């Protein structure tokens, strides 16, 4: 059984399970991820009737996303890993967006987009081949009008970054701006990697930031580029 954590957006979620059987707790967190995450994990483990050392591994949403949330999720996962000697797997939050939508309606071609603030979005394109997601366009942070979108039909859009792509909405077969990466999706995506021996020690686990800029310049703020 695996524990999965995601704190990459304004929602904090944790999940416990394996294969297609998962128990998930989620909560609107705002900026309270550090305060909420450990109590949520404790409650989930209690509900699942399992102790931390009995787990096979811990997965976390590695990014891209909120810099603070990513650091919190990675840090909590590292701490739990060290205490229980468990391997870690970091999962792309954009792939988790695609998986969350697939679990909802079976979508197999997904443009995943998350709000990156500063007038930009995180975006990637995935296609499911029946057994796993294949990355068609790698995660990037871009101005919305520069997003590399598929030209063929049958693609669904997912994620809160879609608000910035509304002008091209008619190009999508489905539009799901309410989708956020879920801990269940993080867990589902991590299990094949754990089983393939790809789990790493706490010291080797890192967030995926995509962008190193964390603030607009004064000139950009004055030009109205904040959001």
Tab-separated table of C-alpha atoms in Angstrom, residues 13-216:
chain	number	residue	atom	x	y	z
A	13	UNK	CA	-4.870	16.197	-0.680
A	14	UNK	CA	-3.576	12.890	0.648
A	15	UNK	CA	-4.457	9.376	-0.484
A	16	UNK	CA	-3.822	5.829	0.683
A	17	UNK	CA	-4.165	2.705	-1.423
A	18	UNK	CA	-2.917	0.699	-4.365
A	19	UNK	CA	-4.005	-0.190	-7.886
A	20	UNK	CA	-7.539	1.221	-8.335
A	21	UNK	CA	-8.531	1.215	-4.662
A	22	UNK	CA	-7.745	4.507	-2.963
A	23	UNK	CA	-8.981	6.426	0.049
A	24	UNK	CA	-8.496	10.184	-0.291
A	25	UNK	CA	-8.848	13.214	1.960
A	26	UNK	CA	-8.733	16.695	0.426
A	27	UNK	CA	-9.151	20.172	1.846
A	28	UNK	CA	-8.973	23.765	0.650
A	29	UNK	CA	-5.674	24.923	2.077
A	30	UNK	CA	-4.966	28.438	0.855
A	31	UNK	CA	-1.481	28.994	2.283
A	32	UNK	CA	-1.935	26.482	5.134
A	33	UNK	CA	-0.412	23.396	3.508
A	34	UNK	CA	2.312	23.068	6.153
A	35	UNK	CA	-0.271	23.285	8.929
A	36	UNK	CA	-2.741	20.810	7.423
A	37	UNK	CA	-0.711	18.111	5.739
A	38	UNK	CA	0.590	16.052	8.668
A	39	UNK	CA	-2.752	15.966	10.549
A	40	UNK	CA	-4.467	14.899	7.315
A	41	UNK	CA	-1.943	12.102	6.826
A	42	UNK	CA	-2.336	10.938	10.416
A	43	UNK	CA	-6.131	10.847	10.089
A	44	UNK	CA	-5.906	8.969	6.797
A	45	UNK	CA	-3.546	6.314	8.167
A	46	UNK	CA	-5.812	5.873	11.186
A	47	UNK	CA	-8.853	5.466	8.952
A	48	UNK	CA	-6.971	2.998	6.773
A	49	UNK	CA	-5.832	1.011	9.807
A	50	UNK	CA	-2.188	1.041	8.782
A	51	UNK	CA	1.052	2.267	10.323
A	52	UNK	CA	3.576	4.279	8.323
A	53	UNK	CA	6.330	1.581	8.363
A	54	UNK	CA	3.876	-0.877	6.789
A	55	UNK	CA	3.678	1.181	3.592
A	56	UNK	CA	5.566	0.243	0.423
A	57	UNK	CA	6.411	3.834	-0.476
A	58	UNK	CA	5.417	7.500	-0.457
A	59	UNK	CA	4.580	9.514	-3.574
A	60	UNK	CA	4.299	13.277	-3.794
A	61	UNK	CA	3.210	15.803	-6.386
A	62	UNK	CA	6.612	17.144	-7.404
A	63	UNK	CA	5.391	19.991	-9.590
A	64	UNK	CA	5.073	22.246	-11.324
A	65	UNK	CA	2.849	24.297	-9.057
A	66	UNK	CA	2.942	26.531	-6.008
A	67	UNK	CA	6.580	26.850	-4.931
A	68	UNK	CA	5.613	26.813	-1.256
A	69	UNK	CA	3.252	23.875	-1.681
A	70	UNK	CA	5.833	21.855	-3.598
A	71	UNK	CA	8.449	22.428	-0.919
A	72	UNK	CA	5.999	21.458	1.810
A	73	UNK	CA	4.919	18.243	0.060
A	74	UNK	CA	8.493	17.229	-0.716
A	75	UNK	CA	9.682	18.099	2.788
A	76	UNK	CA	6.895	16.151	4.485
A	77	UNK	CA	7.495	13.169	2.205
A	78	UNK	CA	11.224	13.302	2.965
A	79	UNK	CA	10.624	13.463	6.706
A	80	UNK	CA	8.225	10.520	6.663
A	81	UNK	CA	10.583	8.590	4.398
A	82	UNK	CA	13.524	9.070	6.742
A	83	UNK	CA	11.503	8.098	9.788
A	84	UNK	CA	10.107	4.903	8.274
A	85	UNK	CA	12.875	4.063	5.772
A	86	UNK	CA	10.546	4.230	2.770
A	87	UNK	CA	11.326	5.014	-0.884
A	88	UNK	CA	9.930	8.128	-2.551
A	89	UNK	CA	8.621	8.883	-6.028
A	90	UNK	CA	7.905	12.395	-7.272
A	91	UNK	CA	5.099	12.652	-9.835
A	92	UNK	CA	4.414	15.405	-12.362
A	93	UNK	CA	1.383	17.393	-11.261
A	94	UNK	CA	0.413	18.025	-14.891
A	95	UNK	CA	0.365	14.286	-15.554
A	96	UNK	CA	-1.705	13.963	-12.374
A	97	UNK	CA	-4.194	16.457	-13.852
A	98	UNK	CA	-4.486	14.229	-16.929
A	99	UNK	CA	-4.925	11.120	-14.771
A	100	UNK	CA	-7.540	12.826	-12.587
A	101	UNK	CA	-9.581	13.580	-15.709
A	102	UNK	CA	-9.099	10.059	-17.087
A	103	UNK	CA	-10.436	8.625	-13.854
A	104	UNK	CA	-13.452	10.918	-14.118
A	105	UNK	CA	-14.543	10.390	-17.719
A	106	UNK	CA	-12.041	8.155	-19.497
A	107	UNK	CA	-10.310	10.923	-21.461
A	108	UNK	CA	-7.154	9.623	-23.126
A	109	UNK	CA	-5.866	12.781	-24.869
A	110	UNK	CA	-5.388	15.668	-22.470
A	111	UNK	CA	-3.907	19.138	-22.519
A	112	UNK	CA	-3.152	19.795	-18.836
A	113	UNK	CA	-2.826	23.426	-17.745
A	114	UNK	CA	-2.317	24.935	-14.299
A	115	UNK	CA	-2.244	28.575	-13.255
A	116	UNK	CA	1.390	29.648	-12.869
A	117	UNK	CA	0.506	33.212	-11.816
A	118	UNK	CA	2.470	36.165	-13.180
A	119	UNK	CA	0.337	35.977	-16.329
A	120	UNK	CA	1.593	32.503	-17.264
A	121	UNK	CA	0.441	28.891	-17.224
A	122	UNK	CA	2.107	25.528	-16.740
A	123	UNK	CA	1.078	23.322	-19.650
A	124	UNK	CA	1.835	19.859	-21.043
A	125	UNK	CA	0.132	17.440	-23.424
A	126	UNK	CA	-0.430	13.742	-22.715
A	127	UNK	CA	-1.878	10.776	-24.576
A	128	UNK	CA	-2.845	7.517	-22.847
A	129	UNK	CA	-1.980	4.346	-24.754
A	130	UNK	CA	-4.168	2.031	-22.684
A	131	UNK	CA	-1.532	1.283	-20.078
A	132	UNK	CA	0.289	4.540	-19.381
A	133	UNK	CA	0.480	8.223	-20.264
A	134	UNK	CA	2.822	9.279	-23.052
A	135	UNK	CA	4.138	12.824	-22.946
A	136	UNK	CA	3.455	14.539	-26.277
A	137	UNK	CA	4.561	18.028	-25.227
A	138	UNK	CA	6.824	18.385	-22.180
A	139	UNK	CA	5.827	20.600	-19.233
A	140	UNK	CA	6.631	24.264	-19.772
A	141	UNK	CA	5.697	27.618	-18.320
A	142	UNK	CA	4.484	30.025	-20.997
A	143	UNK	CA	2.328	33.006	-21.732
A	144	UNK	CA	-1.083	31.555	-22.690
A	145	UNK	CA	-0.894	32.708	-26.309
A	146	UNK	CA	2.410	30.840	-26.707
A	147	UNK	CA	1.105	27.486	-25.436
A	148	UNK	CA	1.873	24.635	-27.847
A	149	UNK	CA	-1.545	23.069	-28.436
A	150	UNK	CA	-2.467	20.027	-30.562
A	151	UNK	CA	-3.773	20.750	-34.045
A	152	UNK	CA	-5.769	17.527	-34.407
A	153	UNK	CA	-9.146	16.703	-32.855
A	154	UNK	CA	-10.228	14.728	-29.815
A	155	UNK	CA	-8.315	16.563	-27.096
A	156	UNK	CA	-9.741	17.488	-23.705
A	157	UNK	CA	-8.455	20.401	-21.666
A	158	UNK	CA	-8.057	20.055	-17.905
A	159	UNK	CA	-6.824	22.241	-15.063
A	160	UNK	CA	-7.372	25.695	-13.643
A	161	UNK	CA	-4.974	27.147	-16.210
A	162	UNK	CA	-7.693	26.755	-18.845
A	163	UNK	CA	-9.162	30.088	-17.785
A	164	UNK	CA	-6.294	31.714	-19.670
A	165	UNK	CA	-7.016	29.659	-22.809
A	166	UNK	CA	-10.711	30.453	-23.103
A	167	UNK	CA	-10.233	32.091	-26.513
A	168	UNK	CA	-9.388	28.682	-28.039
A	169	UNK	CA	-11.979	26.686	-26.111
A	170	UNK	CA	-13.808	25.613	-29.282
A	171	UNK	CA	-10.752	23.589	-30.325
A	172	UNK	CA	-11.245	21.157	-27.435
A	173	UNK	CA	-13.556	18.150	-27.291
A	174	UNK	CA	-13.870	18.604	-23.528
A	175	UNK	CA	-13.248	21.491	-21.143
A	176	UNK	CA	-12.626	20.810	-17.447
A	177	UNK	CA	-11.280	23.903	-15.715
A	178	UNK	CA	-12.301	22.514	-12.315
A	179	UNK	CA	-9.764	19.674	-12.435
A	180	UNK	CA	-6.802	19.876	-10.064
A	181	UNK	CA	-4.099	17.262	-9.477
A	182	UNK	CA	-5.345	14.779	-6.883
A	183	UNK	CA	-3.354	12.682	-4.453
A	184	UNK	CA	-5.147	9.613	-5.798
A	185	UNK	CA	-3.832	10.350	-9.298
A	186	UNK	CA	-0.347	10.902	-7.862
A	187	UNK	CA	-0.568	7.527	-6.161
A	188	UNK	CA	-1.868	5.700	-9.227
A	189	UNK	CA	0.917	7.139	-11.376
A	190	UNK	CA	3.593	6.329	-8.814
A	191	UNK	CA	2.823	2.646	-8.302
A	192	UNK	CA	4.322	1.327	-11.575
A	193	UNK	CA	7.440	3.351	-10.839
A	194	UNK	CA	7.753	1.911	-7.340
A	195	UNK	CA	7.269	-1.580	-8.766
A	196	UNK	CA	9.984	-0.879	-11.356
A	197	UNK	CA	12.417	0.009	-8.577
A	198	UNK	CA	12.424	3.742	-9.312
A	199	UNK	CA	11.848	4.830	-5.719
A	200	UNK	CA	14.603	7.059	-4.336
A	201	UNK	CA	15.966	7.926	-0.911
A	202	UNK	CA	14.799	11.101	0.814
A	203	UNK	CA	18.000	12.984	-0.029
A	204	UNK	CA	17.430	12.387	-3.760
A	205	UNK	CA	13.820	13.597	-3.912
A	206	UNK	CA	13.280	17.098	-5.296
A	207	UNK	CA	10.430	19.319	-6.489
A	208	UNK	CA	10.009	20.115	-10.192
A	209	UNK	CA	9.819	23.890	-10.372
A	210	UNK	CA	9.948	24.403	-14.199
A	211	UNK	CA	10.419	28.123	-13.561
A	212	UNK	CA	13.035	29.692	-11.298
A	213	UNK	CA	11.510	33.178	-11.329
A	214	UNK	CA	9.342	33.604	-8.263
A	215	UNK	CA	8.299	37.225	-8.627
A	216	UNK	CA	7.603	39.843	-11.230
